[in-house]
Amino acid sequence: MQTLADLRGFVLDMDGVLYRGAEVRNGAREFIAFVQAKGIPYLLLTNNSLRTAEMYTKRLASMGFAVPVECIMGSAEATASWLREQQPGARVMVIGGVGLEEALRREGFTLVPERPVDVVVVGIDLDFTYDKARRATLAIRDGARLIGTNPDTTFPSEVGIVPGAGSILAMLEAATGQEPEIVGKPALPMMAQALRRIGTLPDQTAMVGDRLDTDILGGIRAGMPTIFIRGGVMSDAEYEASSLRPTWVFDDLAALLEVLTGG
């Protein structure tokens, strides 16, 4: 039976694991400091596409984390990198934030607000409007691919659970009849990129997350052991109702660190 001592690397979700909204979770800073001090490979992997890795580095620094940009991967970069391999030079309509737009521009895509469009890329959009939905629907019905940075219907904020990118995708799928192609967790494109980046074997790399349907399922699909952190986006009742089960469960990163250090 596999034990925590067998692990050689960690891929950690951010929202709900390191922090919830503006609140840093118990033991999060200490856990990151521990893996850095021990030289244990790690990667912070978030489905949130609002920011680029550079933006996340600054946000994390403001919360007391010293994480280099190469140790962060968001679904914005993962989606842009994957789409470059799939359809380089495409004309892209974006529903999302500046982080997603910047990531796509870096990969050489032309961003357009109206048809003709090759691809509609959807992430979390805090300024989502009916007009954006209308233009995206028309483009998709004209033949544009529908790509989602992630399927998260909600995400945790400091005021509670709020709609995520998956909620926008659900609306567009209902309006067009087209099922979105997903890059972020639990889909394999982002998981494969994360494992290439961290450089450890899947069966020796733990996926740490607070969502069974994205973090834990994504880890299982990638052949990774999984660690579920309670107190994020999923309630205990939702956890118990799910058929998915992680390899290990902890209340927070402080509890995980205590076991890892034997303290």
PDB file of C-alpha atoms in Angstrom:
ATOM      1  CA  MET A   1       0.000   0.000   0.000  1.00  0.00           C
ATOM      2  CA  GLN A   2       1.280   3.451  -0.933  1.00  0.00           C
ATOM      3  CA  THR A   3       2.201   5.818   1.888  1.00  0.00           C
ATOM      4  CA  LEU A   4       2.856   9.541   2.091  1.00  0.00           C
ATOM      5  CA  ALA A   5       6.554   8.713   2.452  1.00  0.00           C
ATOM      6  CA  ASP A   6       6.512   7.379  -1.133  1.00  0.00           C
ATOM      7  CA  LEU A   7       5.694  10.808  -2.549  1.00  0.00           C
ATOM      8  CA  ARG A   8       8.365  12.717  -4.455  1.00  0.00           C
ATOM      9  CA  GLY A   9       6.354  15.723  -5.587  1.00  0.00           C
ATOM     10  CA  PHE A  10       3.156  17.707  -5.062  1.00  0.00           C
ATOM     11  CA  VAL A  11       0.727  19.404  -7.424  1.00  0.00           C
ATOM     12  CA  LEU A  12      -1.506  21.686  -5.382  1.00  0.00           C
ATOM     13  CA  ASP A  13      -4.711  23.471  -6.226  1.00  0.00           C
ATOM     14  CA  MET A  14      -4.769  27.080  -5.026  1.00  0.00           C
ATOM     15  CA  ASP A  15      -8.341  28.319  -4.504  1.00  0.00           C
ATOM     16  CA  GLY A  16      -9.692  26.500  -1.470  1.00  0.00           C
ATOM     17  CA  VAL A  17      -6.385  24.796  -0.597  1.00  0.00           C
ATOM     18  CA  LEU A  18      -3.866  27.619  -0.078  1.00  0.00           C
ATOM     19  CA  TYR A  19      -6.501  30.264   0.462  1.00  0.00           C
ATOM     20  CA  ARG A  20     -10.216  30.903   0.312  1.00  0.00           C
ATOM     21  CA  GLY A  21     -10.892  34.338  -1.108  1.00  0.00           C
ATOM     22  CA  ALA A  22      -8.528  36.680   0.723  1.00  0.00           C
ATOM     23  CA  GLU A  23      -8.073  34.335   3.691  1.00  0.00           C
ATOM     24  CA  VAL A  24      -4.964  32.132   3.847  1.00  0.00           C
ATOM     25  CA  ARG A  25      -5.812  28.618   5.008  1.00  0.00           C
ATOM     26  CA  ASN A  26      -4.239  27.046   8.064  1.00  0.00           C
ATOM     27  CA  GLY A  27      -0.735  25.680   7.413  1.00  0.00           C
ATOM     28  CA  ALA A  28      -0.585  26.802   3.771  1.00  0.00           C
ATOM     29  CA  ARG A  29       2.431  29.109   4.118  1.00  0.00           C
ATOM     30  CA  GLU A  30       4.223  26.566   6.286  1.00  0.00           C
ATOM     31  CA  PHE A  31       3.612  23.752   3.795  1.00  0.00           C
ATOM     32  CA  ILE A  32       5.035  25.728   0.877  1.00  0.00           C
ATOM     33  CA  ALA A  33       8.040  26.729   2.992  1.00  0.00           C
ATOM     34  CA  PHE A  34       8.558  23.055   3.903  1.00  0.00           C
ATOM     35  CA  VAL A  35       8.645  21.707   0.325  1.00  0.00           C
ATOM     36  CA  GLN A  36      10.898  24.583  -0.735  1.00  0.00           C
ATOM     37  CA  ALA A  37      13.337  23.955   2.129  1.00  0.00           C
ATOM     38  CA  LYS A  38      13.426  20.209   1.394  1.00  0.00           C
ATOM     39  CA  GLY A  39      13.836  20.705  -2.360  1.00  0.00           C
ATOM     40  CA  ILE A  40      10.666  18.730  -3.056  1.00  0.00           C
ATOM     41  CA  PRO A  41       9.308  19.479  -6.561  1.00  0.00           C
ATOM     42  CA  TYR A  42       5.937  21.208  -6.458  1.00  0.00           C
ATOM     43  CA  LEU A  43       3.576  23.060  -8.745  1.00  0.00           C
ATOM     44  CA  LEU A  44       0.622  25.268  -7.906  1.00  0.00           C
ATOM     45  CA  LEU A  45      -2.115  24.392 -10.377  1.00  0.00           C
ATOM     46  CA  THR A  46      -5.307  26.409 -10.578  1.00  0.00           C
ATOM     47  CA  ASN A  47      -8.332  26.178 -12.829  1.00  0.00           C
ATOM     48  CA  ASN A  48      -8.910  29.886 -12.316  1.00  0.00           C
ATOM     49  CA  SER A  49      -8.056  31.724 -15.543  1.00  0.00           C
ATOM     50  CA  LEU A  50      -8.366  35.272 -14.239  1.00  0.00           C
ATOM     51  CA  ARG A  51      -4.606  35.705 -13.832  1.00  0.00           C
ATOM     52  CA  THR A  52      -1.366  34.719 -15.510  1.00  0.00           C
ATOM     53  CA  ALA A  53       1.365  32.996 -13.501  1.00  0.00           C
ATOM     54  CA  GLU A  54       3.110  36.352 -13.052  1.00  0.00           C
ATOM     55  CA  MET A  55      -0.091  37.852 -11.671  1.00  0.00           C
ATOM     56  CA  TYR A  56      -0.488  34.927  -9.276  1.00  0.00           C
ATOM     57  CA  THR A  57       3.087  35.353  -8.068  1.00  0.00           C
ATOM     58  CA  LYS A  58       2.298  38.927  -7.046  1.00  0.00           C
ATOM     59  CA  ARG A  59      -0.996  37.958  -5.432  1.00  0.00           C
ATOM     60  CA  LEU A  60       0.630  35.152  -3.483  1.00  0.00           C
ATOM     61  CA  ALA A  61       3.431  37.474  -2.363  1.00  0.00           C
ATOM     62  CA  SER A  62       0.831  39.851  -0.944  1.00  0.00           C
ATOM     63  CA  MET A  63      -0.513  36.901   1.091  1.00  0.00           C
ATOM     64  CA  GLY A  64       2.882  35.895   2.449  1.00  0.00           C
ATOM     65  CA  PHE A  65       3.901  33.221  -0.077  1.00  0.00           C
ATOM     66  CA  ALA A  66       7.242  33.421  -1.900  1.00  0.00           C
ATOM     67  CA  VAL A  67       6.559  31.295  -4.990  1.00  0.00           C
ATOM     68  CA  PRO A  68       8.554  31.669  -8.235  1.00  0.00           C
ATOM     69  CA  VAL A  69       6.597  32.035 -11.450  1.00  0.00           C
ATOM     70  CA  GLU A  70       7.817  28.694 -12.818  1.00  0.00           C
ATOM     71  CA  CYS A  71       6.084  26.919  -9.927  1.00  0.00           C
ATOM     72  CA  ILE A  72       2.637  28.216 -10.933  1.00  0.00           C
ATOM     73  CA  MET A  73       0.390  27.092 -13.775  1.00  0.00           C
ATOM     74  CA  GLY A  74      -3.079  28.508 -14.337  1.00  0.00           C
ATOM     75  CA  SER A  75      -5.686  27.325 -16.791  1.00  0.00           C
ATOM     76  CA  ALA A  76      -5.104  30.483 -18.854  1.00  0.00           C
ATOM     77  CA  GLU A  77      -1.548  29.419 -19.781  1.00  0.00           C
ATOM     78  CA  ALA A  78      -2.499  25.753 -20.029  1.00  0.00           C
ATOM     79  CA  THR A  79      -5.322  26.537 -22.446  1.00  0.00           C
ATOM     80  CA  ALA A  80      -3.241  28.880 -24.586  1.00  0.00           C
ATOM     81  CA  SER A  81      -0.369  26.382 -24.808  1.00  0.00           C
ATOM     82  CA  TRP A  82      -2.702  23.488 -25.667  1.00  0.00           C
ATOM     83  CA  LEU A  83      -4.569  25.525 -28.298  1.00  0.00           C
ATOM     84  CA  ARG A  84      -1.278  26.569 -29.929  1.00  0.00           C
ATOM     85  CA  GLU A  85      -0.586  22.875 -30.548  1.00  0.00           C
ATOM     86  CA  GLN A  86      -4.150  22.281 -31.725  1.00  0.00           C
ATOM     87  CA  GLN A  87      -4.875  25.294 -33.899  1.00  0.00           C
ATOM     88  CA  PRO A  88      -1.973  27.794 -34.168  1.00  0.00           C
ATOM     89  CA  GLY A  89      -2.818  31.274 -35.423  1.00  0.00           C
ATOM     90  CA  ALA A  90      -6.558  30.889 -34.902  1.00  0.00           C
ATOM     91  CA  ARG A  91      -8.907  33.840 -34.572  1.00  0.00           C
ATOM     92  CA  VAL A  92     -10.148  33.657 -30.990  1.00  0.00           C
ATOM     93  CA  MET A  93     -13.110  35.212 -29.212  1.00  0.00           C
ATOM     94  CA  VAL A  94     -12.492  35.360 -25.464  1.00  0.00           C
ATOM     95  CA  ILE A  95     -14.995  35.292 -22.657  1.00  0.00           C
ATOM     96  CA  GLY A  96     -12.744  35.769 -19.652  1.00  0.00           C
ATOM     97  CA  GLY A  97     -10.381  38.108 -17.873  1.00  0.00           C
ATOM     98  CA  VAL A  98      -7.160  39.890 -18.780  1.00  0.00           C
ATOM     99  CA  GLY A  99      -5.073  36.917 -17.677  1.00  0.00           C
ATOM    100  CA  LEU A 100      -6.657  34.666 -20.298  1.00  0.00           C
ATOM    101  CA  GLU A 101      -6.386  37.338 -22.975  1.00  0.00           C
ATOM    102  CA  GLU A 102      -2.707  37.916 -22.225  1.00  0.00           C
ATOM    103  CA  ALA A 103      -1.900  34.206 -22.242  1.00  0.00           C
ATOM    104  CA  LEU A 104      -3.546  33.756 -25.644  1.00  0.00           C
ATOM    105  CA  ARG A 105      -1.780  36.781 -27.136  1.00  0.00           C
ATOM    106  CA  ARG A 106       1.575  35.403 -25.940  1.00  0.00           C
ATOM    107  CA  GLU A 107       0.926  32.254 -27.931  1.00  0.00           C
ATOM    108  CA  GLY A 108       0.315  34.258 -31.099  1.00  0.00           C
ATOM    109  CA  PHE A 109      -3.470  34.241 -31.302  1.00  0.00           C
ATOM    110  CA  THR A 110      -5.500  37.095 -32.773  1.00  0.00           C
ATOM    111  CA  LEU A 111      -8.281  38.115 -30.401  1.00  0.00           C
ATOM    112  CA  VAL A 112     -11.469  39.318 -32.052  1.00  0.00           C
ATOM    113  CA  PRO A 113     -14.797  40.521 -30.597  1.00  0.00           C
ATOM    114  CA  GLU A 114     -17.010  39.534 -33.532  1.00  0.00           C
ATOM    115  CA  ARG A 115     -17.359  36.927 -36.276  1.00  0.00           C
ATOM    116  CA  PRO A 116     -15.599  35.415 -38.230  1.00  0.00           C
ATOM    117  CA  VAL A 117     -14.157  33.381 -35.349  1.00  0.00           C
ATOM    118  CA  ASP A 118     -12.315  30.039 -35.307  1.00  0.00           C
ATOM    119  CA  VAL A 119     -12.481  29.394 -31.571  1.00  0.00           C
ATOM    120  CA  VAL A 120     -14.461  30.694 -28.593  1.00  0.00           C
ATOM    121  CA  VAL A 121     -12.413  30.321 -25.397  1.00  0.00           C
ATOM    122  CA  VAL A 122     -14.340  30.601 -22.144  1.00  0.00           C
ATOM    123  CA  GLY A 123     -12.939  31.172 -18.667  1.00  0.00           C
ATOM    124  CA  ILE A 124     -14.262  32.872 -15.573  1.00  0.00           C
ATOM    125  CA  ASP A 125     -15.555  36.320 -16.556  1.00  0.00           C
ATOM    126  CA  LEU A 126     -16.465  38.712 -13.752  1.00  0.00           C
ATOM    127  CA  ASP A 127     -18.003  41.091 -16.316  1.00  0.00           C
ATOM    128  CA  PHE A 128     -20.055  38.507 -18.187  1.00  0.00           C
ATOM    129  CA  THR A 129     -23.054  39.975 -20.016  1.00  0.00           C
ATOM    130  CA  TYR A 130     -25.880  38.840 -22.242  1.00  0.00           C
ATOM    131  CA  ASP A 131     -24.187  40.592 -25.168  1.00  0.00           C
ATOM    132  CA  LYS A 132     -21.064  38.447 -24.717  1.00  0.00           C
ATOM    133  CA  ALA A 133     -23.231  35.340 -24.607  1.00  0.00           C
ATOM    134  CA  ARG A 134     -25.060  36.462 -27.750  1.00  0.00           C
ATOM    135  CA  ARG A 135     -21.867  37.067 -29.748  1.00  0.00           C
ATOM    136  CA  ALA A 136     -20.315  33.799 -28.585  1.00  0.00           C
ATOM    137  CA  THR A 137     -23.470  31.851 -29.416  1.00  0.00           C
ATOM    138  CA  LEU A 138     -23.569  33.256 -32.949  1.00  0.00           C
ATOM    139  CA  ALA A 139     -19.887  32.428 -33.489  1.00  0.00           C
ATOM    140  CA  ILE A 140     -20.301  28.854 -32.231  1.00  0.00           C
ATOM    141  CA  ARG A 141     -23.391  28.334 -34.362  1.00  0.00           C
ATOM    142  CA  ASP A 142     -21.297  29.536 -37.326  1.00  0.00           C
ATOM    143  CA  GLY A 143     -18.803  26.731 -36.679  1.00  0.00           C
ATOM    144  CA  ALA A 144     -16.366  28.034 -34.061  1.00  0.00           C
ATOM    145  CA  ARG A 145     -14.982  25.507 -31.549  1.00  0.00           C
ATOM    146  CA  LEU A 146     -16.085  25.978 -27.943  1.00  0.00           C
ATOM    147  CA  ILE A 147     -13.157  25.574 -25.532  1.00  0.00           C
ATOM    148  CA  GLY A 148     -13.387  25.875 -21.770  1.00  0.00           C
ATOM    149  CA  THR A 149     -10.427  26.674 -19.557  1.00  0.00           C
ATOM    150  CA  ASN A 150     -12.117  24.613 -16.851  1.00  0.00           C
ATOM    151  CA  PRO A 151     -15.499  23.096 -15.977  1.00  0.00           C
ATOM    152  CA  ASP A 152     -15.828  24.500 -12.421  1.00  0.00           C
ATOM    153  CA  THR A 153     -19.438  25.607 -12.029  1.00  0.00           C
ATOM    154  CA  THR A 154     -18.498  27.467  -8.825  1.00  0.00           C
ATOM    155  CA  PHE A 155     -15.460  28.685  -6.924  1.00  0.00           C
ATOM    156  CA  PRO A 156     -14.912  29.798  -3.317  1.00  0.00           C
ATOM    157  CA  SER A 157     -14.666  33.519  -2.564  1.00  0.00           C
ATOM    158  CA  GLU A 158     -14.411  35.506   0.647  1.00  0.00           C
ATOM    159  CA  VAL A 159     -18.185  36.066   0.537  1.00  0.00           C
ATOM    160  CA  GLY A 160     -19.133  32.483  -0.289  1.00  0.00           C
ATOM    161  CA  ILE A 161     -19.504  30.122  -3.231  1.00  0.00           C
ATOM    162  CA  VAL A 162     -20.011  32.038  -6.501  1.00  0.00           C
ATOM    163  CA  PRO A 163     -20.498  31.055 -10.197  1.00  0.00           C
ATOM    164  CA  GLY A 164     -17.455  29.804 -12.101  1.00  0.00           C
ATOM    165  CA  ALA A 165     -16.490  29.298 -15.739  1.00  0.00           C
ATOM    166  CA  GLY A 166     -18.524  26.098 -15.936  1.00  0.00           C
ATOM    167  CA  SER A 167     -21.710  28.076 -15.334  1.00  0.00           C
ATOM    168  CA  ILE A 168     -20.974  30.228 -18.390  1.00  0.00           C
ATOM    169  CA  LEU A 169     -20.114  27.139 -20.437  1.00  0.00           C
ATOM    170  CA  ALA A 170     -23.415  25.540 -19.418  1.00  0.00           C
ATOM    171  CA  MET A 171     -25.291  28.544 -20.763  1.00  0.00           C
ATOM    172  CA  LEU A 172     -23.441  28.475 -24.089  1.00  0.00           C
ATOM    173  CA  GLU A 173     -23.873  24.724 -24.432  1.00  0.00           C
ATOM    174  CA  ALA A 174     -27.606  25.135 -23.839  1.00  0.00           C
ATOM    175  CA  ALA A 175     -27.770  27.908 -26.445  1.00  0.00           C
ATOM    176  CA  THR A 176     -25.717  26.107 -29.121  1.00  0.00           C
ATOM    177  CA  GLY A 177     -26.026  22.379 -28.477  1.00  0.00           C
ATOM    178  CA  GLN A 178     -22.218  22.155 -28.661  1.00  0.00           C
ATOM    179  CA  GLU A 179     -20.352  20.415 -25.855  1.00  0.00           C
ATOM    180  CA  PRO A 180     -17.218  22.322 -24.808  1.00  0.00           C
ATOM    181  CA  GLU A 181     -13.701  20.929 -25.060  1.00  0.00           C
ATOM    182  CA  ILE A 182     -12.148  21.234 -21.588  1.00  0.00           C
ATOM    183  CA  VAL A 183      -8.456  21.865 -20.888  1.00  0.00           C
ATOM    184  CA  GLY A 184      -8.337  22.308 -17.103  1.00  0.00           C
ATOM    185  CA  LYS A 185      -8.863  19.775 -14.317  1.00  0.00           C
ATOM    186  CA  PRO A 186     -10.164  17.076 -14.472  1.00  0.00           C
ATOM    187  CA  ALA A 187      -9.318  16.902 -18.185  1.00  0.00           C
ATOM    188  CA  LEU A 188      -5.944  15.431 -19.099  1.00  0.00           C
ATOM    189  CA  PRO A 189      -4.433  18.308 -21.155  1.00  0.00           C
ATOM    190  CA  MET A 190      -3.684  20.414 -18.089  1.00  0.00           C
ATOM    191  CA  MET A 191      -2.728  17.431 -15.925  1.00  0.00           C
ATOM    192  CA  ALA A 192      -0.245  16.241 -18.566  1.00  0.00           C
ATOM    193  CA  GLN A 193       1.304  19.721 -18.775  1.00  0.00           C
ATOM    194  CA  ALA A 194       1.616  19.833 -14.973  1.00  0.00           C
ATOM    195  CA  LEU A 195       3.422  16.493 -14.804  1.00  0.00           C
ATOM    196  CA  ARG A 196       5.820  17.527 -17.578  1.00  0.00           C
ATOM    197  CA  ARG A 197       6.558  20.743 -15.713  1.00  0.00           C
ATOM    198  CA  ILE A 198       7.178  19.133 -12.316  1.00  0.00           C
ATOM    199  CA  GLY A 199       9.224  16.271 -13.755  1.00  0.00           C
ATOM    200  CA  THR A 200       8.193  13.529 -11.307  1.00  0.00           C
ATOM    201  CA  LEU A 201       6.459  10.235 -12.059  1.00  0.00           C
ATOM    202  CA  PRO A 202       2.648  10.284 -11.812  1.00  0.00           C
ATOM    203  CA  ASP A 203       2.486   7.520  -9.182  1.00  0.00           C
ATOM    204  CA  GLN A 204       4.949   9.438  -6.969  1.00  0.00           C
ATOM    205  CA  THR A 205       3.244  12.824  -7.356  1.00  0.00           C
ATOM    206  CA  ALA A 206       0.224  13.748  -5.234  1.00  0.00           C
ATOM    207  CA  MET A 207      -2.593  15.893  -6.563  1.00  0.00           C
ATOM    208  CA  VAL A 208      -3.796  18.016  -3.634  1.00  0.00           C
ATOM    209  CA  GLY A 209      -7.179  19.676  -3.958  1.00  0.00           C
ATOM    210  CA  ASP A 210     -10.499  20.635  -2.400  1.00  0.00           C
ATOM    211  CA  ARG A 211     -12.798  19.448  -5.208  1.00  0.00           C
ATOM    212  CA  LEU A 212     -13.545  15.821  -5.921  1.00  0.00           C
ATOM    213  CA  ASP A 213     -14.942  16.503  -9.397  1.00  0.00           C
ATOM    214  CA  THR A 214     -11.909  18.421 -10.688  1.00  0.00           C
ATOM    215  CA  ASP A 215      -8.793  18.079  -8.508  1.00  0.00           C
ATOM    216  CA  ILE A 216      -9.257  14.511  -7.306  1.00  0.00           C
ATOM    217  CA  LEU A 217     -10.788  13.162 -10.513  1.00  0.00           C
ATOM    218  CA  GLY A 218      -8.050  14.867 -12.537  1.00  0.00           C
ATOM    219  CA  GLY A 219      -5.379  13.254 -10.390  1.00  0.00           C
ATOM    220  CA  ILE A 220      -6.998   9.823 -10.680  1.00  0.00           C
ATOM    221  CA  ARG A 221      -7.235  10.128 -14.472  1.00  0.00           C
ATOM    222  CA  ALA A 222      -3.541  11.088 -14.618  1.00  0.00           C
ATOM    223  CA  GLY A 223      -2.521   8.085 -12.505  1.00  0.00           C
ATOM    224  CA  MET A 224      -1.611  10.146  -9.440  1.00  0.00           C
ATOM    225  CA  PRO A 225      -2.325   9.510  -5.745  1.00  0.00           C
ATOM    226  CA  THR A 226      -4.670  12.181  -4.421  1.00  0.00           C
ATOM    227  CA  ILE A 227      -5.065  14.236  -1.259  1.00  0.00           C
ATOM    228  CA  PHE A 228      -8.396  15.868  -0.484  1.00  0.00           C
ATOM    229  CA  ILE A 229      -8.380  18.994   1.693  1.00  0.00           C
ATOM    230  CA  ARG A 230     -11.624  19.636   3.531  1.00  0.00           C
ATOM    231  CA  GLY A 231     -13.100  23.084   4.042  1.00  0.00           C
ATOM    232  CA  GLY A 232     -12.710  24.378   0.497  1.00  0.00           C
ATOM    233  CA  VAL A 233     -15.525  24.532  -2.017  1.00  0.00           C
ATOM    234  CA  MET A 234     -17.121  21.163  -1.099  1.00  0.00           C
ATOM    235  CA  SER A 235     -19.204  20.652   1.999  1.00  0.00           C
ATOM    236  CA  ASP A 236     -18.895  17.472   4.059  1.00  0.00           C
ATOM    237  CA  ALA A 237     -22.336  16.450   2.816  1.00  0.00           C
ATOM    238  CA  GLU A 238     -21.282  16.838  -0.822  1.00  0.00           C
ATOM    239  CA  TYR A 239     -18.131  14.837  -0.121  1.00  0.00           C
ATOM    240  CA  GLU A 240     -20.075  11.977   1.448  1.00  0.00           C
ATOM    241  CA  ALA A 241     -22.592  11.954  -1.413  1.00  0.00           C
ATOM    242  CA  SER A 242     -19.883  11.487  -4.054  1.00  0.00           C
ATOM    243  CA  SER A 243     -18.620   8.092  -5.217  1.00  0.00           C
ATOM    244  CA  LEU A 244     -15.130   9.513  -5.799  1.00  0.00           C
ATOM    245  CA  ARG A 245     -12.627   8.856  -3.051  1.00  0.00           C
ATOM    246  CA  PRO A 246      -9.105  10.277  -2.693  1.00  0.00           C
ATOM    247  CA  THR A 247      -6.089   8.351  -1.440  1.00  0.00           C
ATOM    248  CA  TRP A 248      -5.885  10.518   1.702  1.00  0.00           C
ATOM    249  CA  VAL A 249      -8.042  13.162   3.408  1.00  0.00           C
ATOM    250  CA  PHE A 250      -6.876  16.044   5.631  1.00  0.00           C
ATOM    251  CA  ASP A 251      -8.619  18.998   7.222  1.00  0.00           C
ATOM    252  CA  ASP A 252      -5.964  21.412   5.946  1.00  0.00           C
ATOM    253  CA  LEU A 253      -2.317  21.622   4.899  1.00  0.00           C
ATOM    254  CA  ALA A 254      -1.280  21.992   8.538  1.00  0.00           C
ATOM    255  CA  ALA A 255      -2.603  18.488   9.214  1.00  0.00           C
ATOM    256  CA  LEU A 256      -0.840  17.107   6.128  1.00  0.00           C
ATOM    257  CA  LEU A 257       2.418  18.792   7.129  1.00  0.00           C
ATOM    258  CA  GLU A 258       2.194  17.342  10.621  1.00  0.00           C
ATOM    259  CA  VAL A 259       2.089  13.833   9.223  1.00  0.00           C
ATOM    260  CA  LEU A 260       4.871  14.474   6.706  1.00  0.00           C
ATOM    261  CA  THR A 261       7.187  15.833   9.387  1.00  0.00           C
ATOM    262  CA  GLY A 262       6.210  13.278  12.006  1.00  0.00           C
ATOM    263  CA  GLY A 263       5.206  16.096  14.299  1.00  0.00           C
TER     264      GLY A 263
END
